[in-house]
Short mmCIF file of C-alpha atoms in Angstrom, two decimals:
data_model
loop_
_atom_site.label_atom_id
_atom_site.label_comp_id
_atom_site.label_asym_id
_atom_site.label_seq_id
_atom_site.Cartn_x
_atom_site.Cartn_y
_atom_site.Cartn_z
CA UNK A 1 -137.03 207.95 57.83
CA UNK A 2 -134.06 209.59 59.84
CA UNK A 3 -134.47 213.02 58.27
CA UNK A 4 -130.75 212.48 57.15
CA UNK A 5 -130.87 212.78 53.16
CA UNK A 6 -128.34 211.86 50.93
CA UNK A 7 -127.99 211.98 47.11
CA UNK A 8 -127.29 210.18 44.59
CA UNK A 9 -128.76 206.83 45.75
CA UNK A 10 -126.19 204.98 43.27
CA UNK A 11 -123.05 205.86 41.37
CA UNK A 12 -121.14 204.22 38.68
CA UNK A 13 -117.99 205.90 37.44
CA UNK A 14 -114.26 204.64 35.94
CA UNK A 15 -111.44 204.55 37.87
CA UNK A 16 -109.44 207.51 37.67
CA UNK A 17 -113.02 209.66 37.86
CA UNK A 18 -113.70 212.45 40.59
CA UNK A 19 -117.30 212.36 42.23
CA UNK A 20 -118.82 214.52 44.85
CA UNK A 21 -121.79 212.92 47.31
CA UNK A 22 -124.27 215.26 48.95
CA UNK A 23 -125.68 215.03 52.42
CA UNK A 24 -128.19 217.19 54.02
CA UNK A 25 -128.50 216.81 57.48
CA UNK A 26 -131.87 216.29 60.13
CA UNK A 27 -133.28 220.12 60.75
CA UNK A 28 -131.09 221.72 63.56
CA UNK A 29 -128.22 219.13 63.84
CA UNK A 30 -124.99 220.53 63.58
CA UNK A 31 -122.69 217.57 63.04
CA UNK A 32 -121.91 215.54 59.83
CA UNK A 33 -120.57 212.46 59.88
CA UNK A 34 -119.14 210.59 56.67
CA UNK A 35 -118.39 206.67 56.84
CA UNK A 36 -117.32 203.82 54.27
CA UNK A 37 -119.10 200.62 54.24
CA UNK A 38 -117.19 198.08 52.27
CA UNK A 39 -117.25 193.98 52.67
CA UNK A 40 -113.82 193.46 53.69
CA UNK A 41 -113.38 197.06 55.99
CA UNK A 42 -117.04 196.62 57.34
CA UNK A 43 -118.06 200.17 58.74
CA UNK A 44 -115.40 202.63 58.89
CA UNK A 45 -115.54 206.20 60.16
CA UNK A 46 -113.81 208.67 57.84
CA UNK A 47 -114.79 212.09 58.92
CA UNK A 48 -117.09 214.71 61.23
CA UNK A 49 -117.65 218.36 60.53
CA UNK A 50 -119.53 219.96 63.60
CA UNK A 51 -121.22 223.59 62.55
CA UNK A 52 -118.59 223.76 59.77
CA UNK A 53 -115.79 222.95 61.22
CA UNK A 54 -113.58 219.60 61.06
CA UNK A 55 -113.78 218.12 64.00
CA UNK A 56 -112.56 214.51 63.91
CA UNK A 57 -111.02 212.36 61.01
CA UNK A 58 -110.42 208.57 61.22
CA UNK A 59 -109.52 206.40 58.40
CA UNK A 60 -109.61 208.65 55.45
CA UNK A 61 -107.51 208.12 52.55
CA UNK A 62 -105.77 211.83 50.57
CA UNK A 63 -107.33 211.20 47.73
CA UNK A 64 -110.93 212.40 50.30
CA UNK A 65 -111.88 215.11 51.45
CA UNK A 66 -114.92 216.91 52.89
CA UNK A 67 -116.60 220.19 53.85
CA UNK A 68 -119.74 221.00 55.68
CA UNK A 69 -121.40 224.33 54.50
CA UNK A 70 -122.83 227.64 56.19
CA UNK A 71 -126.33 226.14 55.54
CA UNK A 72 -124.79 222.90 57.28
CA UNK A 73 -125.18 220.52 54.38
CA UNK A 74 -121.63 217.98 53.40
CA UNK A 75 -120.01 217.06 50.87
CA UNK A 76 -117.64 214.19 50.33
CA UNK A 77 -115.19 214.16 47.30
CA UNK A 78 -113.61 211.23 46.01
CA UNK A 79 -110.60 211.64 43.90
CA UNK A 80 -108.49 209.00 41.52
CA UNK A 81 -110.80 206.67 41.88
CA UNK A 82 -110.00 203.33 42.51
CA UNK A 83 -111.49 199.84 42.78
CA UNK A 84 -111.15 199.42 45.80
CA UNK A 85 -113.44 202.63 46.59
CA UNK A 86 -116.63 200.67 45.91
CA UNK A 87 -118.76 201.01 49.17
CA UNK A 88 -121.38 202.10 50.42
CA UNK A 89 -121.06 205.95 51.96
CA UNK A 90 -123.54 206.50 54.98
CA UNK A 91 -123.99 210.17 56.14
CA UNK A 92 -125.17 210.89 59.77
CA UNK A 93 -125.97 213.72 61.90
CA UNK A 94 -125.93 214.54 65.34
CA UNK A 95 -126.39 217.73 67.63
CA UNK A 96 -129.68 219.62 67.86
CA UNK A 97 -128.76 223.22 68.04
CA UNK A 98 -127.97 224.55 71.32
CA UNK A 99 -127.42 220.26 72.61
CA UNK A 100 -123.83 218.41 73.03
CA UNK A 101 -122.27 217.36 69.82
CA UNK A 102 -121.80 213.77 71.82
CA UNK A 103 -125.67 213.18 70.58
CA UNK A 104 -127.31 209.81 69.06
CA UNK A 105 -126.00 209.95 65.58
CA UNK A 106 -128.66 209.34 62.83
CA UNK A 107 -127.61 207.82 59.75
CA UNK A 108 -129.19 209.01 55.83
CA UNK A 109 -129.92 205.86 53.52
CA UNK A 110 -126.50 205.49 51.84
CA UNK A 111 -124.79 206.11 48.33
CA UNK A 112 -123.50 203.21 46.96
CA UNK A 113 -120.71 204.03 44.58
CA UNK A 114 -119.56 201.28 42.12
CA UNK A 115 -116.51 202.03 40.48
CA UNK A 116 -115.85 200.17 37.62
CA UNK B 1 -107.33 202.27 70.74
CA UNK B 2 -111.40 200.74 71.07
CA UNK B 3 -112.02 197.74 69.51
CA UNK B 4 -115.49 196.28 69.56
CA UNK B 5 -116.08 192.35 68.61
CA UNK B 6 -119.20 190.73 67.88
CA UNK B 7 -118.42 187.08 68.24
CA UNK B 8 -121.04 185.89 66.29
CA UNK B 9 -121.21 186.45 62.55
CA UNK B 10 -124.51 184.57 61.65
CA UNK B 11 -127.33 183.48 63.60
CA UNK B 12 -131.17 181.91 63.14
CA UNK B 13 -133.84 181.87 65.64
CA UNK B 14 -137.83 181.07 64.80
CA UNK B 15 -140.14 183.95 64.92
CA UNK B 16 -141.88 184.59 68.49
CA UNK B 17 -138.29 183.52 70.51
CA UNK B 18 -136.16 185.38 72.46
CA UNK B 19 -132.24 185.96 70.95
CA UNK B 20 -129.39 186.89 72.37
CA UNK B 21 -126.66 188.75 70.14
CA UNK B 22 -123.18 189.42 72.01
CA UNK B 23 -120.68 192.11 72.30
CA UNK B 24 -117.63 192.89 73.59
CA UNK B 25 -115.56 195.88 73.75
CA UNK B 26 -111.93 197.17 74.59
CA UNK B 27 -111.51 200.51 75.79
CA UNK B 28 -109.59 202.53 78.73
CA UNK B 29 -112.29 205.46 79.08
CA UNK B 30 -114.71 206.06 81.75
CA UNK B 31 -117.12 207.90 79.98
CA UNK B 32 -118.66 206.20 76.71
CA UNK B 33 -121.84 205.86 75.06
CA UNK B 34 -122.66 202.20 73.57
CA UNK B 35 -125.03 201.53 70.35
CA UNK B 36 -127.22 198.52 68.66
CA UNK B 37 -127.61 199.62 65.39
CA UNK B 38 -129.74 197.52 62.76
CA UNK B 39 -129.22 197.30 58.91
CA UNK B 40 -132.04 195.51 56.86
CA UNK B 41 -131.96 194.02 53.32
CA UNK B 42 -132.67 198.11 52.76
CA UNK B 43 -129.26 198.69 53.96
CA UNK B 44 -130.41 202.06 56.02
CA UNK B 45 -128.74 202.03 59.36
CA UNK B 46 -131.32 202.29 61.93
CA UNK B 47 -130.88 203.10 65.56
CA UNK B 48 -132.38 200.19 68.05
CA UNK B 49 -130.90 200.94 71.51
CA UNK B 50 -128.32 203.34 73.29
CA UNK B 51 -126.67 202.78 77.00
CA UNK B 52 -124.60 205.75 78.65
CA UNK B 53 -121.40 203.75 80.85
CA UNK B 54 -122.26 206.19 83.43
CA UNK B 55 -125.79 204.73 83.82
CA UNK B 56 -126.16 201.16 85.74
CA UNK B 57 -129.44 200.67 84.75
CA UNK B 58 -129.65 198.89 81.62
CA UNK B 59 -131.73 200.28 78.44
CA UNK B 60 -134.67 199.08 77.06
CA UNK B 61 -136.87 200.37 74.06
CA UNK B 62 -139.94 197.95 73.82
CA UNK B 63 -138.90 194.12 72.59
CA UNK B 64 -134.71 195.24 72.74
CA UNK B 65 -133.17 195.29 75.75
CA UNK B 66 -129.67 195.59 76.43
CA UNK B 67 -127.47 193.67 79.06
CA UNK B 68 -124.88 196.36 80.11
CA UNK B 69 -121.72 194.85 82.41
CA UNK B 70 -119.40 197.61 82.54
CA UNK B 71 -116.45 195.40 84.52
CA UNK B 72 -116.90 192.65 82.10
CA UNK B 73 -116.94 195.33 79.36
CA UNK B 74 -119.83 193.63 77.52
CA UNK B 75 -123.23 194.67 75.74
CA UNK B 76 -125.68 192.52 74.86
CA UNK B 77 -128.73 193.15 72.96
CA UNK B 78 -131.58 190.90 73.60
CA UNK B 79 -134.91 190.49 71.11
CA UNK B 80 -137.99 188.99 72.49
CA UNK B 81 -140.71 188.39 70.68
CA UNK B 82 -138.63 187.86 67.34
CA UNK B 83 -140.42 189.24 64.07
CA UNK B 84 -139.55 188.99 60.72
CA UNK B 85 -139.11 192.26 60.43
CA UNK B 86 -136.10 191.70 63.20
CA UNK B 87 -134.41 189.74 59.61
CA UNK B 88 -131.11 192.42 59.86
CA UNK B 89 -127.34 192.84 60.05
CA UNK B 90 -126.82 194.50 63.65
CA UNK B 91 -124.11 196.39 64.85
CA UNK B 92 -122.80 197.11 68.04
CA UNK B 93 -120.98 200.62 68.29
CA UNK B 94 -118.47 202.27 70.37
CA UNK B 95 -118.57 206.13 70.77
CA UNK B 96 -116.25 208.18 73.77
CA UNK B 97 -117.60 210.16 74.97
CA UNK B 98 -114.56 213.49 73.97
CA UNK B 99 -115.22 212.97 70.86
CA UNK B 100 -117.62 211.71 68.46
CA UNK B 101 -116.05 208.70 66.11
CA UNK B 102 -118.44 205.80 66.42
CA UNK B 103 -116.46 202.19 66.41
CA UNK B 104 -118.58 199.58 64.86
CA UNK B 105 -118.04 195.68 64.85
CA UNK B 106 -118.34 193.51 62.21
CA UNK B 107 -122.15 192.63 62.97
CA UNK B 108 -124.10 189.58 63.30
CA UNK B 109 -126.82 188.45 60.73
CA UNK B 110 -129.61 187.55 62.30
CA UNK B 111 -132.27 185.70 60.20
CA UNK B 112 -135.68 185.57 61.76
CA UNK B 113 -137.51 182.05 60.51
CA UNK B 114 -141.65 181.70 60.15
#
């Protein structure tokens, strides 16, 4: 166990729909990291918020977005749904308080979203 | 930009042998941190080894070991003592060290055989 949580396990939703996915970070890290697993993409990093700030953003589409919150928990929204958004989403943290934000980043057990 | 390429998409070995899985990476920086990450049938990404570029000497946490040759700009991660448990995708990863985005490559499947 990483002490990265993340709900929901698994999503199903039509295309079109809007969801939100929840992470909660390990005790005392400060940065969030968001990524996309799909088959074809593989891993892809989409966004980091670091003590509630945006810090770095890679390959995230508009229709995204995330925040990281004063008690340091994230939250990634997916709008306009489409097929193609079917992955797996892995949250990870990083950054004991007071430590570098370069740290080991330690990744929550996934939501897999299925859109349908 | 960093690309990182694992050559080898698939591989079996028999439990109680030593495997090899290969990396290579593309990058201009100095200062970079390098990652073998694990995913089981679970699909939770688990942390087996990190290597700073600064450091020559070459990481090891119990049976994983890493090969580190920062000229060649490779990172291999070898297994001894294969257990089933070692059954996994794994990834090798890519982080500079100004900022925090973690490159992954496409990851070899290693299947671990009684």
């Amino acid at each position: 166990d990483s002490g990265v949580t993340q709900t929901p396990k698994h999503l199903i939703t039509a295309t079109g729909q809007r969801v939100t996915l929840r992470c909660s970070p390990r005790s005392g890290d400060l940065s969030v990291y968001w990524y996309q697993q799909s088959l074809d993409q593989g891993l892809q990093f989409l966004i980091q918020y670091y003590n509630g700030e945006e810090r770095a953003k890679g390959n995230i589409l508009e229709r995204f977005s995330a925040q990281q919150f004063p008690d340091l928990h994230s939250e990634l929204n997916l709008s306009s749904l489409e097929l193609g958004d079917s992955a797996l989403y892995f949250c990870a943290s990083s950054g004991p308080t007071g430590g570098s934000p370069t740290d080991t980043q330690y990744f929550g057990p996934g939501t897999r979203l299925t859109v349908l | 930009a960093q690309t990182v390429t694992q050559s080898q998409p698939e591989m079996s070995v028999q439990e109680a042998e030593t495997v090899t899985l290969s990396c290579t990476y593309d990058t201009s920086e100095n200062n970079y941190y390098l990652f073998w990450y694990k995913q089981p049938p679970s699909r939770q990404m688990i942390l087996v080894i990190r290597q700073e570029a600064y450091k020559q000497q070459n990481a090891t946490e119990n049976r994983f070991s890493v090969n580190f040759q920062k000229a060649a700009k490779s990172f291999s991660l070898k297994i001894s003592d294969s257990q089933l448990g070692d059954t996994a995708m794994y990834f090798c990863a890519f982080m500079r060290a100004r900022d925090d985005k973690i490159i992954f490559g496409k990851g070899t499947r290693l299947h671990i055989l009684p």
